[in-house]
Structures are given as structure tokens and as C-alpha cells.
PDB file of C-alpha atoms and ligand atoms in Angstrom:
ATOM      1  CA  MET A   1      34.886   4.381 -40.363  1.00 93.00           C
ATOM      2  CA  LEU A   2      33.729   1.534 -38.117  1.00 95.00           C
ATOM      3  CA  PHE A   3      33.071   3.553 -34.964  1.00 97.00           C
ATOM      4  CA  PRO A   4      29.613   5.067 -34.442  1.00 97.00           C
ATOM      5  CA  ARG A   5      29.369   8.738 -33.505  1.00 98.00           C
ATOM      6  CA  ALA A   6      27.086   7.820 -30.609  1.00 98.00           C
ATOM      7  CA  VAL A   7      25.978   4.702 -28.770  1.00 97.00           C
ATOM      8  CA  LEU A   8      22.573   4.727 -27.075  1.00 96.00           C
ATOM      9  CA  PRO A   9      21.222   2.181 -24.559  1.00 93.00           C
ATOM     10  CA  SER A  10      18.006   1.826 -26.589  1.00 94.00           C
ATOM     11  CA  LEU A  11      16.059   3.276 -29.477  1.00 95.00           C
ATOM     12  CA  LEU A  12      13.825   5.072 -26.950  1.00 96.00           C
ATOM     13  CA  HIS A  13      16.759   7.321 -26.041  1.00 97.00           C
ATOM     14  CA  LEU A  14      16.776   8.716 -29.580  1.00 98.00           C
ATOM     15  CA  THR A  15      14.402  11.610 -28.950  1.00 98.00           C
ATOM     16  CA  PRO A  16      13.681  14.624 -31.183  1.00 98.00           C
ATOM     17  CA  GLU A  17      15.380  16.774 -28.519  1.00 98.00           C
ATOM     18  CA  TRP A  18      18.534  14.603 -28.573  1.00 98.00           C
ATOM     19  CA  LEU A  19      18.631  14.808 -32.368  1.00 98.00           C
ATOM     20  CA  ARG A  20      17.965  18.541 -32.570  1.00 98.00           C
ATOM     21  CA  ALA A  21      20.706  19.244 -30.001  1.00 98.00           C
ATOM     22  CA  ARG A  22      23.142  17.682 -32.507  1.00 98.00           C
ATOM     23  CA  GLY A  23      21.832  19.573 -35.515  1.00 98.00           C
ATOM     24  CA  LEU A  24      20.089  16.467 -36.895  1.00 98.00           C
ATOM     25  CA  LYS A  25      16.880  16.958 -38.889  1.00 98.00           C
ATOM     26  CA  GLY A  26      16.135  13.519 -40.294  1.00 98.00           C
ATOM     27  CA  VAL A  27      16.638   9.819 -39.517  1.00 98.00           C
ATOM     28  CA  ILE A  28      17.564   6.806 -41.630  1.00 98.00           C
ATOM     29  CA  LEU A  29      16.349   3.866 -39.573  1.00 98.00           C
ATOM     30  CA  ASP A  30      17.280   0.184 -39.732  1.00 97.00           C
ATOM     31  CA  LEU A  31      14.486  -2.370 -39.398  1.00 96.00           C
ATOM     32  CA  ASP A  32      15.674  -5.774 -38.206  1.00 94.00           C
ATOM     33  CA  ASN A  33      16.850  -5.960 -34.606  1.00 93.00           C
ATOM     34  CA  THR A  34      16.574  -2.169 -34.399  1.00 96.00           C
ATOM     35  CA  LEU A  35      12.878  -1.326 -34.802  1.00 97.00           C
ATOM     36  CA  LEU A  36      11.583  -4.883 -34.461  1.00 94.00           C
ATOM     37  CA  PRO A  37      13.004  -8.328 -33.641  1.00 91.00           C
ATOM     38  CA  TYR A  38      14.777  -9.999 -36.545  1.00 89.00           C
ATOM     39  CA  GLY A  39      12.421 -11.685 -38.980  1.00 86.00           C
ATOM     40  CA  GLU A  40       9.209 -10.473 -37.300  1.00 90.00           C
ATOM     41  CA  GLU A  41       6.582  -8.060 -38.608  1.00 92.00           C
ATOM     42  CA  GLU A  42       5.073  -6.863 -35.339  1.00 92.00           C
ATOM     43  CA  ILE A  43       6.627  -3.697 -33.920  1.00 94.00           C
ATOM     44  CA  PRO A  44       6.895  -3.637 -30.107  1.00 93.00           C
ATOM     45  CA  SER A  45       4.365  -1.151 -28.692  1.00 94.00           C
ATOM     46  CA  ASP A  46       7.008   1.034 -27.020  1.00 96.00           C
ATOM     47  CA  HIS A  47       8.825   1.323 -30.341  1.00 96.00           C
ATOM     48  CA  ARG A  48       5.579   2.135 -32.118  1.00 96.00           C
ATOM     49  CA  THR A  49       4.883   4.984 -29.672  1.00 97.00           C
ATOM     50  CA  TRP A  50       8.476   6.185 -29.981  1.00 98.00           C
ATOM     51  CA  LEU A  51       8.271   6.173 -33.777  1.00 97.00           C
ATOM     52  CA  GLU A  52       4.969   8.100 -33.835  1.00 96.00           C
ATOM     53  CA  GLY A  53       6.568  10.791 -31.674  1.00 97.00           C
ATOM     54  CA  LEU A  54       9.675  10.976 -33.838  1.00 98.00           C
ATOM     55  CA  LYS A  55       7.966  11.095 -37.224  1.00 97.00           C
ATOM     56  CA  ALA A  56       5.704  13.919 -35.991  1.00 97.00           C
ATOM     57  CA  GLU A  57       8.901  15.964 -35.541  1.00 98.00           C
ATOM     58  CA  MET A  58      11.145  15.014 -38.463  1.00 98.00           C
ATOM     59  CA  PRO A  59      11.315  12.800 -41.569  1.00 98.00           C
ATOM     60  CA  VAL A  60      12.176   9.130 -41.026  1.00 98.00           C
ATOM     61  CA  TYR A  61      13.352   6.818 -43.817  1.00 98.00           C
ATOM     62  CA  LEU A  62      13.426   3.024 -43.418  1.00 98.00           C
ATOM     63  CA  LEU A  63      16.499   1.396 -44.934  1.00 98.00           C
ATOM     64  CA  SER A  64      16.760  -2.363 -44.610  1.00 96.00           C
ATOM     65  CA  ASN A  65      18.525  -5.377 -46.024  1.00 94.00           C
ATOM     66  CA  ALA A  66      15.302  -7.358 -45.512  1.00 93.00           C
ATOM     67  CA  LEU A  67      13.576  -9.195 -48.328  1.00 93.00           C
ATOM     68  CA  PRO A  68      11.222  -6.919 -50.272  1.00 94.00           C
ATOM     69  CA  GLU A  69       7.869  -8.630 -49.588  1.00 96.00           C
ATOM     70  CA  ARG A  70       8.197  -8.608 -45.823  1.00 95.00           C
ATOM     71  CA  PHE A  71       9.679  -5.120 -45.862  1.00 97.00           C
ATOM     72  CA  ALA A  72       6.764  -3.810 -47.943  1.00 96.00           C
ATOM     73  CA  ARG A  73       4.226  -5.135 -45.419  1.00 96.00           C
ATOM     74  CA  VAL A  74       6.022  -3.526 -42.464  1.00 96.00           C
ATOM     75  CA  GLN A  75       6.573  -0.284 -44.351  1.00 95.00           C
ATOM     76  CA  LYS A  76       2.919  -0.055 -45.339  1.00 94.00           C
ATOM     77  CA  ALA A  77       1.830  -0.582 -41.723  1.00 94.00           C
ATOM     78  CA  LEU A  78       4.151   2.218 -40.610  1.00 94.00           C
ATOM     79  CA  GLY A  79       3.433   4.616 -43.450  1.00 94.00           C
ATOM     80  CA  LEU A  80       7.081   5.574 -43.883  1.00 96.00           C
ATOM     81  CA  PRO A  81       9.230   6.092 -46.965  1.00 97.00           C
ATOM     82  CA  GLY A  82      12.009   3.567 -47.419  1.00 97.00           C
ATOM     83  CA  HIS A  83      13.367   0.729 -49.493  1.00 96.00           C
ATOM     84  CA  ALA A  84      14.762  -2.789 -49.270  1.00 96.00           C
ATOM     85  CA  PRO A  85      16.878  -4.706 -49.911  1.00 94.00           C
ATOM     86  CA  ALA A  86      19.360  -1.856 -49.617  1.00 94.00           C
ATOM     87  CA  LEU A  87      22.579  -3.927 -49.812  1.00 90.00           C
ATOM     88  CA  LYS A  88      24.005  -1.965 -46.874  1.00 89.00           C
ATOM     89  CA  PRO A  89      26.709  -0.829 -46.280  1.00 91.00           C
ATOM     90  CA  TRP A  90      27.494  -0.128 -49.918  1.00 90.00           C
ATOM     91  CA  LEU A  91      24.158   0.869 -51.399  1.00 92.00           C
ATOM     92  CA  GLY A  92      21.011   2.622 -50.309  1.00 95.00           C
ATOM     93  CA  PHE A  93      22.254   5.473 -48.144  1.00 97.00           C
ATOM     94  CA  ARG A  94      22.584   8.021 -50.944  1.00 96.00           C
ATOM     95  CA  LYS A  95      19.105   7.229 -52.204  1.00 96.00           C
ATOM     96  CA  ALA A  96      17.784   7.642 -48.639  1.00 98.00           C
ATOM     97  CA  LEU A  97      19.543  11.006 -48.276  1.00 98.00           C
ATOM     98  CA  ARG A  98      18.048  12.203 -51.558  1.00 97.00           C
ATOM     99  CA  ALA A  99      14.577  11.190 -50.377  1.00 98.00           C
ATOM    100  CA  LEU A 100      15.062  13.071 -47.091  1.00 98.00           C
ATOM    101  CA  GLU A 101      16.367  16.107 -49.011  1.00 98.00           C
ATOM    102  CA  LEU A 102      18.922  16.758 -46.275  1.00 98.00           C
ATOM    103  CA  PRO A 103      22.730  16.956 -46.283  1.00 98.00           C
ATOM    104  CA  PRO A 104      24.373  13.922 -44.617  1.00 98.00           C
ATOM    105  CA  SER A 105      25.634  16.043 -41.711  1.00 98.00           C
ATOM    106  CA  GLN A 106      22.004  16.659 -40.703  1.00 98.00           C
ATOM    107  CA  VAL A 107      20.948  13.011 -40.856  1.00 98.00           C
ATOM    108  CA  ALA A 108      21.228  10.321 -38.178  1.00 98.00           C
ATOM    109  CA  VAL A 109      21.770   6.764 -39.412  1.00 98.00           C
ATOM    110  CA  VAL A 110      20.438   4.490 -36.678  1.00 98.00           C
ATOM    111  CA  GLY A 111      20.970   0.745 -36.483  1.00 97.00           C
ATOM    112  CA  ASP A 112      22.253  -2.247 -34.548  1.00 96.00           C
ATOM    113  CA  GLN A 113      25.098  -3.396 -36.797  1.00 95.00           C
ATOM    114  CA  ILE A 114      28.594  -2.048 -37.273  1.00 96.00           C
ATOM    115  CA  PHE A 115      29.383  -3.471 -40.700  1.00 95.00           C
ATOM    116  CA  THR A 116      26.113  -2.411 -42.342  1.00 95.00           C
ATOM    117  CA  ASP A 117      24.500   0.543 -40.526  1.00 97.00           C
ATOM    118  CA  VAL A 118      27.535   2.249 -38.993  1.00 97.00           C
ATOM    119  CA  LEU A 119      29.981   1.654 -41.843  1.00 97.00           C
ATOM    120  CA  GLY A 120      27.405   2.640 -44.485  1.00 97.00           C
ATOM    121  CA  GLY A 121      26.357   5.769 -42.591  1.00 98.00           C
ATOM    122  CA  ASN A 122      29.942   6.826 -41.989  1.00 98.00           C
ATOM    123  CA  LEU A 123      30.825   6.312 -45.658  1.00 97.00           C
ATOM    124  CA  VAL A 124      28.253   8.929 -46.707  1.00 98.00           C
ATOM    125  CA  GLY A 125      29.175  11.328 -43.880  1.00 98.00           C
ATOM    126  CA  ALA A 126      26.021  10.923 -41.792  1.00 98.00           C
ATOM    127  CA  TYR A 127      25.815  10.958 -37.976  1.00 98.00           C
ATOM    128  CA  THR A 128      25.863   7.290 -36.991  1.00 98.00           C
ATOM    129  CA  VAL A 129      24.040   6.024 -33.907  1.00 98.00           C
ATOM    130  CA  LEU A 130      24.435   2.447 -32.679  1.00 97.00           C
ATOM    131  CA  VAL A 131      21.737   0.773 -30.581  1.00 96.00           C
ATOM    132  CA  PRO A 132      21.853  -2.707 -29.028  1.00 92.00           C
ATOM    133  CA  PRO A 133      20.314  -5.482 -31.162  1.00 91.00           C
ATOM    134  CA  LEU A 134      16.799  -6.452 -30.026  1.00 89.00           C
ATOM    135  CA  ARG A 135      17.435 -10.145 -30.454  1.00 75.00           C
ATOM    136  CA  GLU A 136      20.568 -12.047 -31.107  1.00 61.00           C
ATOM    137  CA  ARG A 137      20.186 -14.369 -34.032  1.00 53.00           C
ATOM    138  CA  GLU A 138      21.300 -17.876 -33.254  1.00 52.00           C
ATOM    139  CA  PHE A 139      23.184 -18.385 -36.463  1.00 60.00           C
ATOM    140  CA  PHE A 140      26.865 -19.030 -36.165  1.00 63.00           C
ATOM    141  CA  TYR A 141      27.517 -16.409 -38.825  1.00 66.00           C
ATOM    142  CA  THR A 142      25.919 -13.652 -36.751  1.00 71.00           C
ATOM    143  CA  ARG A 143      27.825 -14.635 -33.623  1.00 73.00           C
ATOM    144  CA  PHE A 144      30.982 -14.453 -35.642  1.00 76.00           C
ATOM    145  CA  ILE A 145      30.061 -10.970 -36.934  1.00 78.00           C
ATOM    146  CA  ARG A 146      29.256  -9.799 -33.385  1.00 79.00           C
ATOM    147  CA  MET A 147      32.680 -10.947 -32.288  1.00 83.00           C
ATOM    148  CA  LEU A 148      34.294  -8.905 -35.063  1.00 87.00           C
ATOM    149  CA  GLU A 149      32.097  -5.923 -34.132  1.00 89.00           C
ATOM    150  CA  ALA A 150      32.894  -5.955 -30.410  1.00 89.00           C
ATOM    151  CA  PRO A 151      35.867  -3.543 -30.500  1.00 89.00           C
ATOM    152  CA  PHE A 152      33.782  -0.957 -32.373  1.00 92.00           C
ATOM    153  CA  ARG A 153      30.641  -0.907 -30.237  1.00 90.00           C
ATOM    154  CA  LYS A 154      31.562   2.393 -28.616  1.00 90.00           C
ATOM    155  CA  PRO A 155      31.738   5.969 -29.912  1.00 91.00           C
ATOM    156  CA  ARG A 156      34.865   7.006 -31.754  1.00 86.00           C
ATOM    157  CA  GLY A 157      37.449   8.177 -29.213  1.00 81.00           C
ATOM    158  CA  GLY A 158      35.108   7.537 -26.292  1.00 70.00           C
ATOM    159  CA  THR A 159      33.931   4.867 -23.940  1.00 59.00           C
ATOM    160  CA  ALA A 160      30.478   3.407 -23.621  1.00 53.00           C
TER     161      ALA A 160
HETATM  162 MG1  LIG B   1      19.651  -4.501 -38.118  1.00 82.24          MG
END
């Protein structure tokens, strides 16, 4: 439950071709440290270009544990469906799947954290994809979580 199905070196490697080759037709995307640096509202230009290309090909749903006001501003700028705070890993994924109108086996859950994105995506039977965090938060708590995550930052049964 804690291992991702795939580990990619960056979000830019998640192309429509890569997704289609795995039978995936929609994406549930994490915000903080996946699409943009934690706590910021500006999306890096390479990620913006990547996202435009992806959403032209398949539906993308933003699912975040961010606070609602900041999330709403980012979401509006991107013009994507989504909601926050999702209380990942326990809540939010089923609502996202309903919005995408796809079975979980056809949906990629993409994020930087094991205990929210990967666990939550695995619990609903989606195809989980782990990407490296854009920026390490300096809080002790996050360093502690990263330490707990370390054994799981590779695909199930594989090496990466
Ligand atoms: Mg994140």
C-alpha cells in the first residue's frame, strides 16, 4: 500500500504517451511540492507548459491538502477542477474519481508524498506515480516524514 506503481525523475516525464501506454486516461495531481514549490502560488514555467500539454489530452483534477483560499487562487489561474483541503490520504480521492468519471484503474495519482498521495491513491486502486519533491520544507516534522518514507520511494517490487 505504501509503494508507488511508478517513480519518475520529474513531473515532465509524465507525458500523455507514457500515461496512454499504461491504459491511463486521467490524472489526479498534487499541488504542493509537485506542481509548484510548497506554499507558493507561482507555477514554474516548465510545469505550466507541461500541464497545458497534458490537459489538452486528458482530464486533470487537482487534489491538495492546501488551505482553501490559496488553493482557490491557484486553481482559478490554472482553470482545472479540483478541491482542497482534501485530507489525503483518507478523503478526497473518491470525489476526484467521480469528477473524472473514470474507474480507478484508468487514473494516475501523481504526487511527491508517500503517506498522502501514494497511500491514498493505492487505497482507491488508482495507478500511483511518485515524483521528487520540488522543495524540501525545513520543518523538523517533514524531515521526519521523509525519513519514514525513504524505504518506499521506489516502485513496488522494483528498484529506482
Ligand atoms: Mg505534495
